[in-house]
Amino acid sequence: MKIVIIGAGEVGYHIAKALYQANDVIVIDQNEEACHRADELDVQVMQGNGANVSILSKALENADLLAAVTGSDEVNIVACMAAKLVSKDKDRLKTVARVSNPDYIDKPVAKRTKIGIDTMICPELTLASEIAEILSIPYAIGAEYFADGKVEMMEFAVSDSSQLVGKELQELNLANCCIVSALFRESEVIIPHGKDKIQKNDHMVVIGKPAAIKEVRDMLGEKTGKRSKVMIIGGGIVGFYLAKVISNGEFDIKVIETNRERSEQIAEELPGVLVLNGDGTDINLLKEEGVADMDVVIAVTNSDEKNLLCALLAKQLGGKKVIARSDRSDYVSLFEMVGVDSAVSPRQATVSEILKLTFGKGIESVTTIEGEKAEIIEYIPSKKSKIVGKPLKNVKFPPGSIVSMVVRKGNTVVPRGEYVIEEGDRVVVFALQSVHSEVENLFH
């Protein structure tokens, strides 16, 4: 594919990095330093305004996808509209705009085809939805759904005191429709076998039917029926939307916001939420508002450094689980290294959505986990797919990949070696990002 990326910041750079090996990529940015960084990849770099029609006309010849991901909503929207106008093949060219202003978008992903935008993505709303899913599972640090909700993925950290430490995976006696797809251990990614032992601080990725995942949650000692206490630090787009999404659930919610006017606005729009006008780094405020009794504290201000400080303070003062927003990708692993239970990035939401558009036919969804080390991809194979019609044990899957689940006519199974994939199955695959293209090739 030929892909044009407007904006070489954090998001644009990581999209280019994920795509340049298998695609023809052009990156456009006005900033000289950003262009220089993108130039380190094997991509064509053009310095200039990505919404400029003359620049677009040169870049878009035979292009399949335009991703406008600058920090300006208006530039991204105009670039997509202009691209459709100058493109010789409007049906072929797909356009994606990254947008943050809630005046333009009121849900994580939307279609705006009438104005020339095939997909509009709001990273902040997508991030809030992702955190809401994590909150629905107290022990989780990551959660996703596949196959229209029939398959659930949960990633959780094994604590020092967990009863799972030292156990072999085969001792877990998981249901037939549930599987441990991966163990992340420090910098290592393990595709596990029955004899592998669980160690403290491991991150386990479990995939299965929601009912079976519920059994895993019970195994972790999760208590159900109890209202969780949640503190959200930061009442911006992410904090407000998150509070709105979870306000209908079993949560007692407190929001701390520094701006008085914004605090009053949130309190007015969300009457069931307690809104406090104050600073999330104020230790006395945190103590007074019972941070030690909180089940989850989420720091989602617009400052990575402040989010880290708030999260670590909350942890130190007794908060059970802390989640922090990190806009810079290189901070995610650092946050978790120093004590944050889960670091989440709005950038990742945009990258995942755009990757989905480039993977070709048969891919329903893709989720990157552990800072892009691995992916969980949902495929629907066609009659021509190499994987169809033969036992899985006879399919040469690359090391670092595993078929975790198959949904056939509404039934969810963990496939064994004798299992034969059929056309139209929904196949959920765990794979290291380095072997993605080899896995994808099996479904062509």
PDB file of C-alpha atoms in Angstrom, residues 65-268:
ATOM      1  CA  LEU A  65      -4.536   5.805   2.642  1.00  0.00           C
ATOM      2  CA  LEU A  66      -4.072   9.286   4.076  1.00  0.00           C
ATOM      3  CA  ALA A  67      -3.711   9.596   7.851  1.00  0.00           C
ATOM      4  CA  ALA A  68      -3.838  13.169   9.164  1.00  0.00           C
ATOM      5  CA  VAL A  69      -2.525  13.020  12.739  1.00  0.00           C
ATOM      6  CA  THR A  70      -1.057  16.461  13.510  1.00  0.00           C
ATOM      7  CA  GLY A  71      -1.805  18.159  16.825  1.00  0.00           C
ATOM      8  CA  SER A  72      -4.355  20.440  15.104  1.00  0.00           C
ATOM      9  CA  ASP A  73      -7.902  19.143  14.559  1.00  0.00           C
ATOM     10  CA  GLU A  74      -8.563  21.740  11.882  1.00  0.00           C
ATOM     11  CA  VAL A  75      -5.424  20.899   9.876  1.00  0.00           C
ATOM     12  CA  ASN A  76      -6.325  17.191  10.010  1.00  0.00           C
ATOM     13  CA  ILE A  77      -9.908  17.799   8.879  1.00  0.00           C
ATOM     14  CA  VAL A  78      -8.914  20.181   6.058  1.00  0.00           C
ATOM     15  CA  ALA A  79      -6.166  17.798   4.898  1.00  0.00           C
ATOM     16  CA  CYS A  80      -8.649  14.919   4.561  1.00  0.00           C
ATOM     17  CA  MET A  81     -11.217  17.092   2.748  1.00  0.00           C
ATOM     18  CA  ALA A  82      -8.535  18.463   0.403  1.00  0.00           C
ATOM     19  CA  ALA A  83      -7.154  14.968  -0.231  1.00  0.00           C
ATOM     20  CA  LYS A  84     -10.556  13.736  -1.422  1.00  0.00           C
ATOM     21  CA  LEU A  85     -10.874  16.761  -3.706  1.00  0.00           C
ATOM     22  CA  VAL A  86      -7.471  16.352  -5.390  1.00  0.00           C
ATOM     23  CA  SER A  87      -7.446  12.531  -5.516  1.00  0.00           C
ATOM     24  CA  LYS A  88      -8.021  10.994  -8.931  1.00  0.00           C
ATOM     25  CA  ASP A  89      -9.511   7.866  -7.338  1.00  0.00           C
ATOM     26  CA  LYS A  90     -11.712   8.998  -4.450  1.00  0.00           C
ATOM     27  CA  ASP A  91     -13.097   5.506  -3.774  1.00  0.00           C
ATOM     28  CA  ARG A  92      -9.649   3.986  -3.494  1.00  0.00           C
ATOM     29  CA  LEU A  93      -8.220   6.647  -1.172  1.00  0.00           C
ATOM     30  CA  LYS A  94      -9.244   6.184   2.465  1.00  0.00           C
ATOM     31  CA  THR A  95      -8.814   9.154   4.815  1.00  0.00           C
ATOM     32  CA  VAL A  96      -8.363   9.165   8.592  1.00  0.00           C
ATOM     33  CA  ALA A  97      -8.357  12.252  10.803  1.00  0.00           C
ATOM     34  CA  ARG A  98      -7.230  12.433  14.414  1.00  0.00           C
ATOM     35  CA  VAL A  99      -9.562  14.830  16.249  1.00  0.00           C
ATOM     36  CA  SER A 100      -9.708  15.808  19.929  1.00  0.00           C
ATOM     37  CA  ASN A 101     -12.320  18.569  20.146  1.00  0.00           C
ATOM     38  CA  PRO A 102     -15.635  17.120  21.415  1.00  0.00           C
ATOM     39  CA  ASP A 103     -17.439  19.677  19.220  1.00  0.00           C
ATOM     40  CA  TYR A 104     -16.340  17.591  16.229  1.00  0.00           C
ATOM     41  CA  ILE A 105     -16.772  14.083  17.645  1.00  0.00           C
ATOM     42  CA  ASP A 106     -18.794  12.577  20.494  1.00  0.00           C
ATOM     43  CA  LYS A 107     -17.605   8.967  20.410  1.00  0.00           C
ATOM     44  CA  PRO A 108     -14.197   7.255  20.075  1.00  0.00           C
ATOM     45  CA  VAL A 109     -14.469   6.447  16.344  1.00  0.00           C
ATOM     46  CA  ALA A 110     -16.915   7.989  13.854  1.00  0.00           C
ATOM     47  CA  LYS A 111     -17.572   8.160  10.117  1.00  0.00           C
ATOM     48  CA  ARG A 112     -17.766  11.562   8.418  1.00  0.00           C
ATOM     49  CA  THR A 113     -17.840  10.475   4.764  1.00  0.00           C
ATOM     50  CA  LYS A 114     -20.035  13.421   3.689  1.00  0.00           C
ATOM     51  CA  ILE A 115     -17.159  15.815   4.362  1.00  0.00           C
ATOM     52  CA  GLY A 116     -14.454  13.506   3.002  1.00  0.00           C
ATOM     53  CA  ILE A 117     -13.329  11.746   6.192  1.00  0.00           C
ATOM     54  CA  ASP A 118     -13.744   7.960   6.117  1.00  0.00           C
ATOM     55  CA  THR A 119     -12.695   7.536   9.755  1.00  0.00           C
ATOM     56  CA  MET A 120     -12.473  10.154  12.487  1.00  0.00           C
ATOM     57  CA  ILE A 121     -10.651   9.046  15.645  1.00  0.00           C
ATOM     58  CA  CYS A 122     -10.652  10.768  19.016  1.00  0.00           C
ATOM     59  CA  PRO A 123      -7.683   9.327  20.964  1.00  0.00           C
ATOM     60  CA  GLU A 124      -8.880  10.811  24.262  1.00  0.00           C
ATOM     61  CA  LEU A 125     -12.357   9.256  24.042  1.00  0.00           C
ATOM     62  CA  THR A 126     -10.866   5.940  22.926  1.00  0.00           C
ATOM     63  CA  LEU A 127      -8.490   6.044  25.890  1.00  0.00           C
ATOM     64  CA  ALA A 128     -11.360   6.771  28.299  1.00  0.00           C
ATOM     65  CA  SER A 129     -13.307   3.785  26.887  1.00  0.00           C
ATOM     66  CA  GLU A 130     -10.225   1.581  27.320  1.00  0.00           C
ATOM     67  CA  ILE A 131      -9.825   2.647  30.969  1.00  0.00           C
ATOM     68  CA  ALA A 132     -13.543   2.006  31.557  1.00  0.00           C
ATOM     69  CA  GLU A 133     -13.061  -1.579  30.351  1.00  0.00           C
ATOM     70  CA  ILE A 134     -10.083  -2.024  32.687  1.00  0.00           C
ATOM     71  CA  LEU A 135     -12.171  -0.682  35.583  1.00  0.00           C
ATOM     72  CA  SER A 136     -14.860  -3.276  34.928  1.00  0.00           C
ATOM     73  CA  ILE A 137     -12.299  -5.932  35.933  1.00  0.00           C
ATOM     74  CA  PRO A 138     -10.629  -4.914  39.239  1.00  0.00           C
ATOM     75  CA  TYR A 139      -7.448  -6.984  38.787  1.00  0.00           C
ATOM     76  CA  ALA A 140      -6.968  -6.130  35.104  1.00  0.00           C
ATOM     77  CA  ILE A 141      -4.389  -3.770  33.624  1.00  0.00           C
ATOM     78  CA  GLY A 142      -5.770  -4.280  30.120  1.00  0.00           C
ATOM     79  CA  ALA A 143      -9.016  -5.552  28.599  1.00  0.00           C
ATOM     80  CA  GLU A 144     -10.409  -5.934  25.075  1.00  0.00           C
ATOM     81  CA  TYR A 145     -13.319  -7.708  23.393  1.00  0.00           C
ATOM     82  CA  PHE A 146     -13.379  -9.571  20.070  1.00  0.00           C
ATOM     83  CA  ALA A 147     -15.915 -11.380  17.866  1.00  0.00           C
ATOM     84  CA  ASP A 148     -18.786  -9.070  18.849  1.00  0.00           C
ATOM     85  CA  GLY A 149     -18.150  -9.605  22.559  1.00  0.00           C
ATOM     86  CA  LYS A 150     -17.974 -13.420  22.412  1.00  0.00           C
ATOM     87  CA  VAL A 151     -14.239 -13.392  23.199  1.00  0.00           C
ATOM     88  CA  GLU A 152     -12.613 -11.370  25.992  1.00  0.00           C
ATOM     89  CA  MET A 153      -8.931 -10.614  26.537  1.00  0.00           C
ATOM     90  CA  MET A 154      -7.686  -9.732  29.992  1.00  0.00           C
ATOM     91  CA  GLU A 155      -4.138  -8.753  30.934  1.00  0.00           C
ATOM     92  CA  PHE A 156      -3.284  -8.654  34.621  1.00  0.00           C
ATOM     93  CA  ALA A 157      -0.190  -8.373  36.794  1.00  0.00           C
ATOM     94  CA  VAL A 158       0.621 -11.177  39.237  1.00  0.00           C
ATOM     95  CA  SER A 159       1.240  -9.636  42.661  1.00  0.00           C
ATOM     96  CA  ASP A 160       3.803 -10.900  45.183  1.00  0.00           C
ATOM     97  CA  SER A 161       1.021 -12.269  47.379  1.00  0.00           C
ATOM     98  CA  SER A 162      -0.967 -13.969  44.601  1.00  0.00           C
ATOM     99  CA  GLN A 163      -1.829 -17.622  45.096  1.00  0.00           C
ATOM    100  CA  LEU A 164      -0.785 -18.158  41.449  1.00  0.00           C
ATOM    101  CA  VAL A 165       2.942 -17.529  42.112  1.00  0.00           C
ATOM    102  CA  GLY A 166       4.945 -20.729  41.637  1.00  0.00           C
ATOM    103  CA  LYS A 167       2.103 -22.640  39.975  1.00  0.00           C
ATOM    104  CA  GLU A 168       2.496 -24.357  36.617  1.00  0.00           C
ATOM    105  CA  LEU A 169      -0.043 -23.195  34.040  1.00  0.00           C
ATOM    106  CA  GLN A 170      -1.466 -26.711  33.737  1.00  0.00           C
ATOM    107  CA  GLU A 171      -2.347 -26.575  37.448  1.00  0.00           C
ATOM    108  CA  LEU A 172      -4.752 -23.684  36.867  1.00  0.00           C
ATOM    109  CA  ASN A 173      -7.394 -26.041  35.426  1.00  0.00           C
ATOM    110  CA  LEU A 174      -8.778 -23.359  33.137  1.00  0.00           C
ATOM    111  CA  ALA A 175     -12.054 -23.987  31.309  1.00  0.00           C
ATOM    112  CA  ASN A 176     -11.826 -25.471  27.795  1.00  0.00           C
ATOM    113  CA  CYS A 177     -12.834 -22.114  26.339  1.00  0.00           C
ATOM    114  CA  CYS A 178     -10.028 -20.163  28.047  1.00  0.00           C
ATOM    115  CA  ILE A 179      -6.269 -19.991  27.434  1.00  0.00           C
ATOM    116  CA  VAL A 180      -3.195 -18.161  28.743  1.00  0.00           C
ATOM    117  CA  SER A 181      -1.828 -16.767  25.463  1.00  0.00           C
ATOM    118  CA  ALA A 182       1.275 -15.027  26.775  1.00  0.00           C
ATOM    119  CA  LEU A 183       3.426 -14.160  29.757  1.00  0.00           C
ATOM    120  CA  PHE A 184       5.318 -10.869  29.765  1.00  0.00           C
ATOM    121  CA  ARG A 185       8.280 -11.199  32.129  1.00  0.00           C
ATOM    122  CA  GLU A 186      10.471  -8.091  32.365  1.00  0.00           C
ATOM    123  CA  SER A 187      11.554  -7.557  28.731  1.00  0.00           C
ATOM    124  CA  GLU A 188      10.780 -11.153  27.694  1.00  0.00           C
ATOM    125  CA  VAL A 189       7.628 -12.358  25.916  1.00  0.00           C
ATOM    126  CA  ILE A 190       6.791 -16.032  26.528  1.00  0.00           C
ATOM    127  CA  ILE A 191       4.314 -18.099  24.515  1.00  0.00           C
ATOM    128  CA  PRO A 192       3.584 -20.441  27.437  1.00  0.00           C
ATOM    129  CA  HIS A 193       3.264 -24.216  27.776  1.00  0.00           C
ATOM    130  CA  GLY A 194       1.681 -26.274  30.541  1.00  0.00           C
ATOM    131  CA  LYS A 195       4.943 -26.702  32.461  1.00  0.00           C
ATOM    132  CA  ASP A 196       5.760 -22.969  32.572  1.00  0.00           C
ATOM    133  CA  LYS A 197       5.619 -21.564  36.111  1.00  0.00           C
ATOM    134  CA  ILE A 198       4.021 -18.254  36.988  1.00  0.00           C
ATOM    135  CA  GLN A 199       6.334 -15.787  38.701  1.00  0.00           C
ATOM    136  CA  LYS A 200       5.572 -12.645  40.700  1.00  0.00           C
ATOM    137  CA  ASN A 201       5.277  -9.475  38.605  1.00  0.00           C
ATOM    138  CA  ASP A 202       4.473 -11.506  35.472  1.00  0.00           C
ATOM    139  CA  HIS A 203       1.870  -9.960  33.193  1.00  0.00           C
ATOM    140  CA  MET A 204      -0.510 -12.705  32.065  1.00  0.00           C
ATOM    141  CA  VAL A 205      -2.661 -12.407  28.945  1.00  0.00           C
ATOM    142  CA  VAL A 206      -5.749 -14.603  29.203  1.00  0.00           C
ATOM    143  CA  ILE A 207      -8.196 -15.004  26.304  1.00  0.00           C
ATOM    144  CA  GLY A 208     -11.537 -16.791  26.495  1.00  0.00           C
ATOM    145  CA  LYS A 209     -15.311 -16.657  26.704  1.00  0.00           C
ATOM    146  CA  PRO A 210     -16.455 -13.931  29.112  1.00  0.00           C
ATOM    147  CA  ALA A 211     -17.915 -16.592  31.435  1.00  0.00           C
ATOM    148  CA  ALA A 212     -14.546 -18.382  31.576  1.00  0.00           C
ATOM    149  CA  ILE A 213     -12.689 -15.113  32.189  1.00  0.00           C
ATOM    150  CA  LYS A 214     -15.043 -14.604  35.130  1.00  0.00           C
ATOM    151  CA  GLU A 215     -13.670 -17.883  36.602  1.00  0.00           C
ATOM    152  CA  VAL A 216     -10.115 -16.508  36.272  1.00  0.00           C
ATOM    153  CA  ARG A 217     -11.210 -13.358  38.078  1.00  0.00           C
ATOM    154  CA  ASP A 218     -12.665 -15.496  40.881  1.00  0.00           C
ATOM    155  CA  MET A 219      -9.370 -17.415  41.010  1.00  0.00           C
ATOM    156  CA  LEU A 220      -7.607 -14.102  41.642  1.00  0.00           C
ATOM    157  CA  GLY A 221      -9.839 -13.549  44.654  1.00  0.00           C
ATOM    158  CA  GLU A 222     -11.931 -10.787  43.100  1.00  0.00           C
ATOM    159  CA  LYS A 223     -14.941  -9.796  45.203  1.00  0.00           C
ATOM    160  CA  THR A 224     -18.140  -9.123  43.271  1.00  0.00           C
ATOM    161  CA  GLY A 225     -21.176  -7.116  44.275  1.00  0.00           C
ATOM    162  CA  LYS A 226     -19.076  -4.416  45.970  1.00  0.00           C
ATOM    163  CA  ARG A 227     -19.167  -0.814  44.762  1.00  0.00           C
ATOM    164  CA  SER A 228     -15.685   0.247  43.701  1.00  0.00           C
ATOM    165  CA  LYS A 229     -14.334   3.605  44.814  1.00  0.00           C
ATOM    166  CA  VAL A 230     -12.701   5.474  41.941  1.00  0.00           C
ATOM    167  CA  MET A 231     -10.781   8.752  42.024  1.00  0.00           C
ATOM    168  CA  ILE A 232     -10.118  10.531  38.712  1.00  0.00           C
ATOM    169  CA  ILE A 233      -7.435  13.233  38.746  1.00  0.00           C
ATOM    170  CA  GLY A 234      -7.951  15.574  35.790  1.00  0.00           C
ATOM    171  CA  GLY A 235     -11.311  16.700  34.432  1.00  0.00           C
ATOM    172  CA  GLY A 236     -10.286  17.246  30.812  1.00  0.00           C
ATOM    173  CA  ILE A 237     -11.712  15.337  27.839  1.00  0.00           C
ATOM    174  CA  VAL A 238     -10.453  11.966  29.110  1.00  0.00           C
ATOM    175  CA  GLY A 239     -11.442  12.475  32.751  1.00  0.00           C
ATOM    176  CA  PHE A 240     -14.899  13.845  31.961  1.00  0.00           C
ATOM    177  CA  TYR A 241     -15.762  11.175  29.386  1.00  0.00           C
ATOM    178  CA  LEU A 242     -14.467   8.414  31.668  1.00  0.00           C
ATOM    179  CA  ALA A 243     -16.563   9.675  34.590  1.00  0.00           C
ATOM    180  CA  LYS A 244     -19.588   9.882  32.283  1.00  0.00           C
ATOM    181  CA  VAL A 245     -19.112   6.329  30.939  1.00  0.00           C
ATOM    182  CA  ILE A 246     -18.688   4.678  34.355  1.00  0.00           C
ATOM    183  CA  SER A 247     -21.227   6.815  36.239  1.00  0.00           C
ATOM    184  CA  ASN A 248     -23.963   4.308  35.371  1.00  0.00           C
ATOM    185  CA  GLY A 249     -21.977   1.388  36.825  1.00  0.00           C
ATOM    186  CA  GLU A 250     -21.148   0.139  40.303  1.00  0.00           C
ATOM    187  CA  PHE A 251     -18.737   2.962  41.094  1.00  0.00           C
ATOM    188  CA  ASP A 252     -18.488   5.741  43.660  1.00  0.00           C
ATOM    189  CA  ILE A 253     -16.647   8.451  41.719  1.00  0.00           C
ATOM    190  CA  LYS A 254     -14.618  11.487  42.774  1.00  0.00           C
ATOM    191  CA  VAL A 255     -13.085  13.847  40.213  1.00  0.00           C
ATOM    192  CA  ILE A 256     -10.306  16.301  41.154  1.00  0.00           C
ATOM    193  CA  GLU A 257      -9.894  19.225  38.728  1.00  0.00           C
ATOM    194  CA  THR A 258      -7.716  22.336  39.179  1.00  0.00           C
ATOM    195  CA  ASN A 259      -9.814  24.703  37.031  1.00  0.00           C
ATOM    196  CA  ARG A 260     -12.808  26.038  38.978  1.00  0.00           C
ATOM    197  CA  GLU A 261     -14.978  26.780  35.949  1.00  0.00           C
ATOM    198  CA  ARG A 262     -14.345  23.302  34.520  1.00  0.00           C
ATOM    199  CA  SER A 263     -15.125  21.739  37.920  1.00  0.00           C
ATOM    200  CA  GLU A 264     -18.498  23.501  38.028  1.00  0.00           C
ATOM    201  CA  GLN A 265     -19.263  22.399  34.458  1.00  0.00           C
ATOM    202  CA  ILE A 266     -18.533  18.716  35.240  1.00  0.00           C
ATOM    203  CA  ALA A 267     -20.569  18.871  38.471  1.00  0.00           C
ATOM    204  CA  GLU A 268     -23.506  20.301  36.537  1.00  0.00           C
TER     205      GLU A 268
END
